[in-house]
Amino acid sequence: MQDRFHIGQLVRITKPSSGYSDHRTYCIVCLVSQGSDRPVYRIKNTVGAERLVKADEIEPAALTAVP
């Protein structure tokens, strides 16, 4: 598991908080909270839907992934 992600990185959701599986590719837009030991990121997909996720809910997308 990777502890830090960077803005612009493509990611996939591994542990959705809502319980449903989401296989889309997202792009990290910004770091929302870095005060805690678990940073929160704002991610966006190609249709503009945004989500807030914790670092342990996402993983890097494959190098061949496109947004």
GROMACS .gro file of N, CA, C and O in nm:
model
  268
    1MET      N    1   0.084  -0.119   0.000
    1MET     CA    2   0.000   0.000   0.000
    1MET      C    3   0.088   0.125   0.000
    1MET      O    4   0.186   0.133   0.071
    2GLN      N    5   0.049   0.219  -0.078
    2GLN     CA    6   0.125   0.344  -0.088
    2GLN      C    7   0.066   0.445   0.011
    2GLN      O    8  -0.054   0.460   0.022
    3ASP      N    9   0.152   0.514   0.086
    3ASP     CA   10   0.105   0.608   0.186
    3ASP      C   11   0.072   0.744   0.127
    3ASP      O   12  -0.019   0.811   0.173
    4ARG      N   13   0.144   0.787   0.027
    4ARG     CA   14   0.126   0.920  -0.030
    4ARG      C   15   0.094   0.912  -0.178
    4ARG      O   16   0.150   0.831  -0.250
    5PHE      N   17   0.005   0.998  -0.219
    5PHE     CA   18  -0.031   1.011  -0.360
    5PHE      C   19  -0.002   1.155  -0.400
    5PHE      O   20   0.014   1.242  -0.314
    6HIS      N   21   0.003   1.182  -0.528
    6HIS     CA   22   0.030   1.319  -0.571
    6HIS      C   23  -0.081   1.368  -0.662
    6HIS      O   24  -0.153   1.289  -0.723
    7ILE      N   25  -0.094   1.498  -0.672
    7ILE     CA   26  -0.197   1.561  -0.756
    7ILE      C   27  -0.171   1.524  -0.901
    7ILE      O   28  -0.058   1.528  -0.948
    8GLY      N   29  -0.277   1.485  -0.970
    8GLY     CA   30  -0.266   1.443  -1.108
    8GLY      C   31  -0.250   1.293  -1.126
    8GLY      O   32  -0.260   1.243  -1.236
    9GLN      N   33  -0.228   1.222  -1.017
    9GLN     CA   34  -0.209   1.078  -1.025
    9GLN      C   35  -0.343   1.009  -1.052
    9GLN      O   36  -0.446   1.046  -0.995
   10LEU      N   37  -0.343   0.908  -1.138
   10LEU     CA   38  -0.462   0.830  -1.166
   10LEU      C   39  -0.473   0.718  -1.063
   10LEU      O   40  -0.376   0.648  -1.034
   11VAL      N   41  -0.593   0.703  -1.007
   11VAL     CA   42  -0.615   0.604  -0.901
   11VAL      C   43  -0.746   0.529  -0.925
   11VAL      O   44  -0.832   0.574  -1.003
   12ARG      N   45  -0.761   0.419  -0.856
   12ARG     CA   46  -0.886   0.342  -0.854
   12ARG      C   47  -0.927   0.325  -0.708
   12ARG      O   48  -0.842   0.321  -0.619
   13ILE      N   49  -1.055   0.312  -0.685
   13ILE     CA   50  -1.106   0.293  -0.550
   13ILE      C   51  -1.102   0.145  -0.516
   13ILE      O   52  -1.151   0.061  -0.591
   14THR      N   53  -1.041   0.113  -0.402
   14THR     CA   54  -1.031  -0.027  -0.360
   14THR      C   55  -1.129  -0.062  -0.251
   14THR      O   56  -1.181  -0.172  -0.249
   15LYS      N   57  -1.155   0.030  -0.161
   15LYS     CA   58  -1.246   0.005  -0.049
   15LYS      C   59  -1.349   0.117  -0.044
   15LYS      O   60  -1.333   0.214   0.030
   16PRO      N   61  -1.455   0.110  -0.124
   16PRO     CA   62  -1.554   0.218  -0.123
   16PRO      C   63  -1.627   0.227   0.010
   16PRO      O   64  -1.665   0.123   0.066
   17SER      N   65  -1.644   0.346   0.062
   17SER     CA   66  -1.714   0.364   0.189
   17SER      C   67  -1.863   0.336   0.175
   17SER      O   68  -1.930   0.302   0.271
   18SER      N   69  -1.916   0.348   0.053
   18SER     CA   70  -2.058   0.324   0.031
   18SER      C   71  -2.091   0.177   0.014
   18SER      O   72  -2.207   0.140   0.012
   19GLY      N   73  -1.989   0.092  -0.004
   19GLY     CA   74  -2.013  -0.049  -0.014
   19GLY      C   75  -2.024  -0.105  -0.154
   19GLY      O   76  -2.019  -0.224  -0.173
   20TYR      N   77  -2.040  -0.023  -0.255
   20TYR     CA   78  -2.049  -0.076  -0.391
   20TYR      C   79  -1.913  -0.063  -0.460
   20TYR      O   80  -1.836   0.026  -0.432
   21SER      N   81  -1.890  -0.154  -0.550
   21SER     CA   82  -1.762  -0.157  -0.620
   21SER      C   83  -1.760  -0.054  -0.733
   21SER      O   84  -1.854  -0.043  -0.810
   22ASP      N   85  -1.653   0.021  -0.743
   22ASP     CA   86  -1.639   0.123  -0.846
   22ASP      C   87  -1.508   0.099  -0.919
   22ASP      O   88  -1.400   0.112  -0.862
   23HIS      N   89  -1.516   0.062  -1.046
   23HIS     CA   90  -1.396   0.027  -1.122
   23HIS      C   91  -1.349   0.138  -1.213
   23HIS      O   92  -1.264   0.116  -1.296
   24ARG      N   93  -1.405   0.257  -1.198
   24ARG     CA   94  -1.363   0.368  -1.283
   24ARG      C   95  -1.227   0.422  -1.239
   24ARG      O   96  -1.184   0.402  -1.127
   25THR      N   97  -1.166   0.494  -1.330
   25THR     CA   98  -1.038   0.559  -1.301
   25THR      C   99  -1.065   0.703  -1.261
   25THR      O  100  -1.142   0.771  -1.325
   26TYR      N  101  -1.001   0.747  -1.156
   26TYR     CA  102  -1.015   0.882  -1.105
   26TYR      C  103  -0.880   0.952  -1.108
   26TYR      O  104  -0.776   0.887  -1.109
   27CYS      N  105  -0.884   1.083  -1.104
   27CYS     CA  106  -0.763   1.164  -1.098
   27CYS      C  107  -0.765   1.241  -0.966
   27CYS      O  108  -0.868   1.299  -0.929
   28ILE      N  109  -0.654   1.244  -0.895
   28ILE     CA  110  -0.647   1.320  -0.770
   28ILE      C  111  -0.640   1.468  -0.805
   28ILE      O  112  -0.551   1.512  -0.877
   29VAL      N  113  -0.736   1.544  -0.752
   29VAL     CA  114  -0.745   1.687  -0.781
   29VAL      C  115  -0.672   1.768  -0.675
   29VAL      O  116  -0.599   1.862  -0.707
   30CYS      N  117  -0.691   1.734  -0.548
   30CYS     CA  118  -0.623   1.808  -0.442
   30CYS      C  119  -0.621   1.730  -0.312
   30CYS      O  120  -0.698   1.636  -0.294
   31LEU      N  121  -0.535   1.770  -0.223
   31LEU     CA  122  -0.527   1.716  -0.089
   31LEU      C  123  -0.613   1.805  -0.001
   31LEU      O  124  -0.590   1.925   0.009
   32VAL      N  125  -0.714   1.746   0.061
   32VAL     CA  126  -0.809   1.824   0.140
   32VAL      C  127  -0.762   1.839   0.283
   32VAL      O  128  -0.767   1.946   0.341
   33SER      N  129  -0.715   1.731   0.343
   33SER     CA  130  -0.675   1.734   0.483
   33SER      C  131  -0.544   1.661   0.500
   33SER      O  132  -0.530   1.546   0.460
   34GLN      N  133  -0.448   1.727   0.560
   34GLN     CA  134  -0.322   1.660   0.588
   34GLN      C  135  -0.286   1.670   0.734
   34GLN      O  136  -0.177   1.633   0.774
   35GLY      N  137  -0.378   1.715   0.817
   35GLY     CA  138  -0.351   1.727   0.959
   35GLY      C  139  -0.355   1.594   1.032
   35GLY      O  140  -0.289   1.576   1.132
   36SER      N  141  -0.432   1.500   0.981
   36SER     CA  142  -0.443   1.371   1.048
   36SER      C  143  -0.340   1.273   0.993
   36SER      O  144  -0.269   1.302   0.898
   37ASP      N  145  -0.336   1.155   1.052
   37ASP     CA  146  -0.242   1.055   1.003
   37ASP      C  147  -0.294   0.987   0.877
   37ASP      O  148  -0.220   0.917   0.810
   38ARG      N  149  -0.422   1.009   0.842
   38ARG     CA  150  -0.480   0.954   0.720
   38ARG      C  151  -0.528   1.068   0.632
   38ARG      O  152  -0.636   1.123   0.653
   39PRO      N  153  -0.451   1.108   0.532
   39PRO     CA  154  -0.489   1.221   0.447
   39PRO      C  155  -0.617   1.192   0.367
   39PRO      O  156  -0.647   1.079   0.335
   40VAL      N  157  -0.690   1.300   0.336
   40VAL     CA  158  -0.812   1.291   0.256
   40VAL      C  159  -0.787   1.362   0.124
   40VAL      O  160  -0.736   1.473   0.120
   41TYR      N  161  -0.823   1.294   0.014
   41TYR     CA  162  -0.801   1.348  -0.120
   41TYR      C  163  -0.934   1.372  -0.190
   41TYR      O  164  -1.029   1.297  -0.170
   42ARG      N  165  -0.939   1.476  -0.272
   42ARG     CA  166  -1.053   1.498  -0.361
   42ARG      C  167  -1.015   1.438  -0.495
   42ARG      O  168  -0.912   1.471  -0.552
   43ILE      N  169  -1.099   1.346  -0.545
   43ILE     CA  170  -1.074   1.283  -0.674
   43ILE      C  171  -1.190   1.312  -0.767
   43ILE      O  172  -1.302   1.339  -0.724
   44LYS      N  173  -1.162   1.310  -0.896
   44LYS     CA  174  -1.263   1.341  -0.997
   44LYS      C  175  -1.250   1.243  -1.112
   44LYS      O  176  -1.140   1.206  -1.150
   45ASN      N  177  -1.366   1.201  -1.168
   45ASN     CA  178  -1.360   1.114  -1.286
   45ASN      C  179  -1.386   1.195  -1.412
   45ASN      O  180  -1.399   1.318  -1.406
   46THR      N  181  -1.394   1.130  -1.526
   46THR     CA  182  -1.402   1.201  -1.654
   46THR      C  183  -1.533   1.275  -1.674
   46THR      O  184  -1.537   1.369  -1.753
   47VAL      N  185  -1.639   1.237  -1.605
   47VAL     CA  186  -1.766   1.308  -1.620
   47VAL      C  187  -1.782   1.419  -1.517
   47VAL      O  188  -1.884   1.484  -1.511
   48GLY      N  189  -1.680   1.439  -1.436
   48GLY     CA  190  -1.680   1.550  -1.341
   48GLY      C  191  -1.730   1.516  -1.202
   48GLY      O  192  -1.738   1.603  -1.116
   49ALA      N  193  -1.766   1.391  -1.178
   49ALA     CA  194  -1.811   1.351  -1.045
   49ALA      C  195  -1.693   1.353  -0.949
   49ALA      O  196  -1.588   1.297  -0.977
   50GLU      N  197  -1.712   1.420  -0.835
   50GLU     CA  198  -1.605   1.431  -0.736
   50GLU      C  199  -1.639   1.349  -0.613
   50GLU      O  200  -1.755   1.334  -0.577
   51ARG      N  201  -1.536   1.300  -0.548
   51ARG     CA  202  -1.551   1.224  -0.424
   51ARG      C  203  -1.437   1.260  -0.331
   51ARG      O  204  -1.328   1.297  -0.376
   52LEU      N  205  -1.461   1.246  -0.203
   52LEU     CA  206  -1.356   1.258  -0.103
   52LEU      C  207  -1.323   1.118  -0.055
   52LEU      O  208  -1.413   1.042  -0.018
   53VAL      N  209  -1.197   1.084  -0.058
   53VAL     CA  210  -1.154   0.951  -0.017
   53VAL      C  211  -1.031   0.960   0.071
   53VAL      O  212  -0.953   1.054   0.063
   54LYS      N  213  -1.017   0.859   0.156
   54LYS     CA  214  -0.897   0.848   0.238
   54LYS      C  215  -0.793   0.769   0.161
   54LYS      O  216  -0.825   0.692   0.070
   55ALA      N  217  -0.669   0.784   0.198
   55ALA     CA  218  -0.560   0.719   0.127
   55ALA      C  219  -0.572   0.568   0.127
   55ALA      O  220  -0.531   0.502   0.032
   56ASP      N  221  -0.631   0.510   0.233
   56ASP     CA  222  -0.641   0.365   0.237
   56ASP      C  223  -0.757   0.312   0.153
   56ASP      O  224  -0.775   0.191   0.142
   57GLU      N  225  -0.836   0.401   0.090
   57GLU     CA  226  -0.947   0.359   0.004
   57GLU      C  227  -0.909   0.356  -0.143
   57GLU      O  228  -0.989   0.313  -0.226
   58ILE      N  229  -0.790   0.404  -0.177
   58ILE     CA  230  -0.752   0.412  -0.318
   58ILE      C  231  -0.619   0.342  -0.342
   58ILE      O  232  -0.541   0.320  -0.248
   59GLU      N  233  -0.596   0.307  -0.468
   59GLU     CA  234  -0.469   0.250  -0.510
   59GLU      C  235  -0.430   0.311  -0.644
   59GLU      O  236  -0.518   0.356  -0.718
   60PRO      N  237  -0.303   0.315  -0.675
   60PRO     CA  238  -0.262   0.368  -0.806
   60PRO      C  239  -0.322   0.287  -0.920
   60PRO      O  240  -0.333   0.165  -0.911
   61ALA      N  241  -0.365   0.356  -1.024
   61ALA     CA  242  -0.416   0.287  -1.141
   61ALA      C  243  -0.299   0.230  -1.220
   61ALA      O  244  -0.184   0.271  -1.203
   62ALA      N  245  -0.330   0.138  -1.309
   62ALA     CA  246  -0.225   0.079  -1.393
   62ALA      C  247  -0.160   0.186  -1.479
   62ALA      O  248  -0.222   0.287  -1.511
   63LEU      N  249  -0.038   0.164  -1.518
   63LEU     CA  250   0.034   0.261  -1.600
   63LEU      C  251  -0.032   0.283  -1.735
   63LEU      O  252  -0.015   0.386  -1.798
   64THR      N  253  -0.111   0.186  -1.780
   64THR     CA  254  -0.179   0.196  -1.908
   64THR      C  255  -0.318   0.257  -1.896
   64THR      O  256  -0.389   0.271  -1.995
   65ALA      N  257  -0.359   0.294  -1.775
   65ALA     CA  258  -0.494   0.350  -1.753
   65ALA      C  259  -0.505   0.488  -1.815
   65ALA      O  260  -0.409   0.565  -1.818
   66VAL      N  261  -0.623   0.517  -1.865
   66VAL     CA  262  -0.652   0.651  -1.917
   66VAL      C  263  -0.770   0.707  -1.838
   66VAL      O  264  -0.857   0.634  -1.796
   67PRO      N  265  -0.772   0.838  -1.816
   67PRO     CA  266  -0.882   0.896  -1.738
   67PRO      C  267  -1.015   0.892  -1.809
   67PRO      O  268  -1.027   0.876  -1.925
   0.00000   0.00000   0.00000
